[in-house]
Structures are given as C-alpha cells and as structure tokens.
C-alpha cells in the first residue's frame, strides 16, 4: 500500500501528464467530489441497515471504486488548497472529542447542540 504522500504524488503526476491541472480548481474538485459521493450513495439506496453491512463481493468491489474516486478528489482538493488531510483529520477528531465526551454521549447519536448542559 502506498502512503498518502505517494498516492498524492501519483495523482499530481497523472493530472500533469494530461494537462488537467487547469481544470482542478477547488470549485471543480469539490463539485466532482459531490458527484462521486452521490454515486456512492446510489449503491446503498433502499438497502436495509443489515443489507448495507453485508454487500456481495461484486457490490463491495463497486463501492470500493466509488470510495476510491471520493478519496482521489479529496486528496486533489487538499493538494490544491495546501491542506494536510491527515493533520486536518486529527484536528477534527480532537474537536469532536471535546464536543462529544464519551462519558456523556455514549450510545446517543444526537448532534452536539442537542445535548442538555
């Protein structure tokens, strides 16, 4: 498995070899990401919770490719905006640990603002 830096370098090279950097603005990449997320959602539409957990090997392979598309666009967007996706994710987890203390929210899926103080 490649690390994210290796994957990102490959994605940059792929776009540069095709002269696609000109199309990879943050706006275009975020719109492309939204489209790919929509394609991912189509695979789960109308499934029960259980069915969504037990995909056939063929369906799981299709979902994997949609997830790959999402990851690719996220990484391209991060690269174009000079955002470290790993650092951003760790920062967001730290924020969520503060917003959702485990001893207060365990087993409860409400949003942060819905908890009584």
Coordinates of C-alpha atoms in Angstrom, one line a residue:
X1 CA 0.0 0.0 0.0
X2 CA 1.2 3.5 -0.8
X3 CA 1.2 6.2 1.8
X4 CA -0.9 9.2 1.2
X5 CA 2.1 11.2 0.1
X6 CA 3.0 8.6 -2.6
X7 CA -0.6 8.5 -3.7
X8 CA -0.9 12.3 -3.9
X9 CA 2.3 12.5 -5.9
X10 CA 0.9 9.9 -8.3
X11 CA -2.3 11.9 -8.6
X12 CA -0.4 15.1 -9.3
X13 CA 1.7 13.4 -12.0
X14 CA -1.4 11.8 -13.5
X15 CA -3.1 15.3 -13.8
X16 CA 0.1 17.0 -15.1
X17 CA 0.7 14.4 -17.8
X18 CA -2.8 15.1 -19.1
X19 CA -2.6 18.9 -18.6
X20 CA -5.6 18.6 -16.3
X21 CA -4.3 20.8 -13.5
X22 CA -6.0 23.7 -15.3
X23 CA -9.4 22.0 -14.5
X24 CA -8.6 21.1 -10.9
X25 CA -9.7 24.2 -9.2
X26 CA -11.1 23.8 -5.6
X27 CA -14.6 24.6 -7.0
X28 CA -14.4 21.9 -9.7
X29 CA -12.9 19.3 -7.4
X30 CA -15.5 19.9 -4.7
X31 CA -18.2 19.6 -7.3
X32 CA -16.7 16.4 -8.7
X33 CA -16.4 15.0 -5.1
X34 CA -20.1 15.7 -4.6
X35 CA -21.0 13.8 -7.7
X36 CA -18.9 10.8 -6.6
X37 CA -20.5 10.8 -3.2
X38 CA -23.8 10.7 -5.0
X39 CA -22.7 7.7 -7.0
X40 CA -21.6 6.0 -3.7
X41 CA -25.0 6.7 -2.2
X42 CA -26.7 5.0 -5.1
X43 CA -25.2 1.7 -4.1
X44 CA -26.9 1.9 -0.6
X45 CA -30.2 3.5 -1.6
X46 CA -33.2 1.4 -0.5
X47 CA -31.0 -1.1 1.4
X48 CA -31.8 -2.0 5.0
X49 CA -29.2 -1.4 7.6
X50 CA -28.2 -5.1 7.6
X51 CA -28.1 -5.3 3.8
X52 CA -25.7 -2.3 3.8
X53 CA -23.3 -4.2 6.0
X54 CA -23.4 -7.4 4.0
X55 CA -22.7 -6.4 0.4
X56 CA -22.0 -9.1 -2.2
X57 CA -18.4 -9.3 -3.3
X58 CA -19.4 -7.7 -6.7
X59 CA -21.2 -4.8 -5.0
X60 CA -18.4 -4.3 -2.5
X61 CA -15.9 -4.0 -5.4
X62 CA -18.2 -1.4 -7.0
X63 CA -18.4 0.5 -3.7
X64 CA -14.6 0.3 -3.3
X65 CA -14.2 2.1 -6.7
X66 CA -16.6 4.8 -5.7
X67 CA -14.8 5.3 -2.4
X68 CA -11.5 5.5 -4.4
X69 CA -13.0 8.2 -6.5
X70 CA -14.0 10.1 -3.4
X71 CA -10.6 9.7 -1.9
X72 CA -8.9 10.9 -5.1
X73 CA -10.9 14.1 -5.2
X74 CA -10.4 14.7 -1.5
X75 CA -6.6 14.4 -1.9
X76 CA -6.6 16.6 -5.0
X77 CA -8.6 19.2 -3.2
X78 CA -6.2 19.1 -0.3
X79 CA -3.2 19.4 -2.6
X80 CA -4.7 22.4 -4.4
X81 CA -5.5 24.1 -1.2
X82 CA -2.3 23.1 0.6
X83 CA -4.1 21.3 3.4
X84 CA -2.6 18.3 5.1
X85 CA -5.5 15.8 5.2
X86 CA -4.1 13.8 8.0
X87 CA -3.4 16.8 10.2
X88 CA -6.9 18.1 9.4
X89 CA -8.5 14.8 10.3
X90 CA -6.6 14.6 13.6
X91 CA -7.6 18.2 14.4
X92 CA -11.3 17.4 13.6
X93 CA -11.1 14.3 15.9
X94 CA -9.8 16.4 18.7
X95 CA -12.6 18.9 18.2
X96 CA -15.2 16.1 18.2
X97 CA -13.7 14.6 21.4
X98 CA -14.4 17.9 23.1
X99 CA -17.9 18.3 21.6
X100 CA -18.9 14.7 22.3
X101 CA -17.3 13.5 25.5
X102 CA -17.6 9.7 25.6
X103 CA -19.0 9.5 29.1
X104 CA -21.8 12.0 28.1
X105 CA -22.8 10.8 24.7
X106 CA -22.2 7.0 24.7
X107 CA -24.9 5.3 22.6
X108 CA -26.7 8.5 21.8
X109 CA -26.5 9.9 18.2
X110 CA -27.8 13.4 18.7
X111 CA -25.9 16.4 17.4
X112 CA -23.7 18.3 19.8
X113 CA -26.2 21.2 20.2
X114 CA -29.0 18.8 21.2
X115 CA -27.5 17.7 24.5
X116 CA -28.7 19.4 27.7
X117 CA -25.9 21.2 29.5

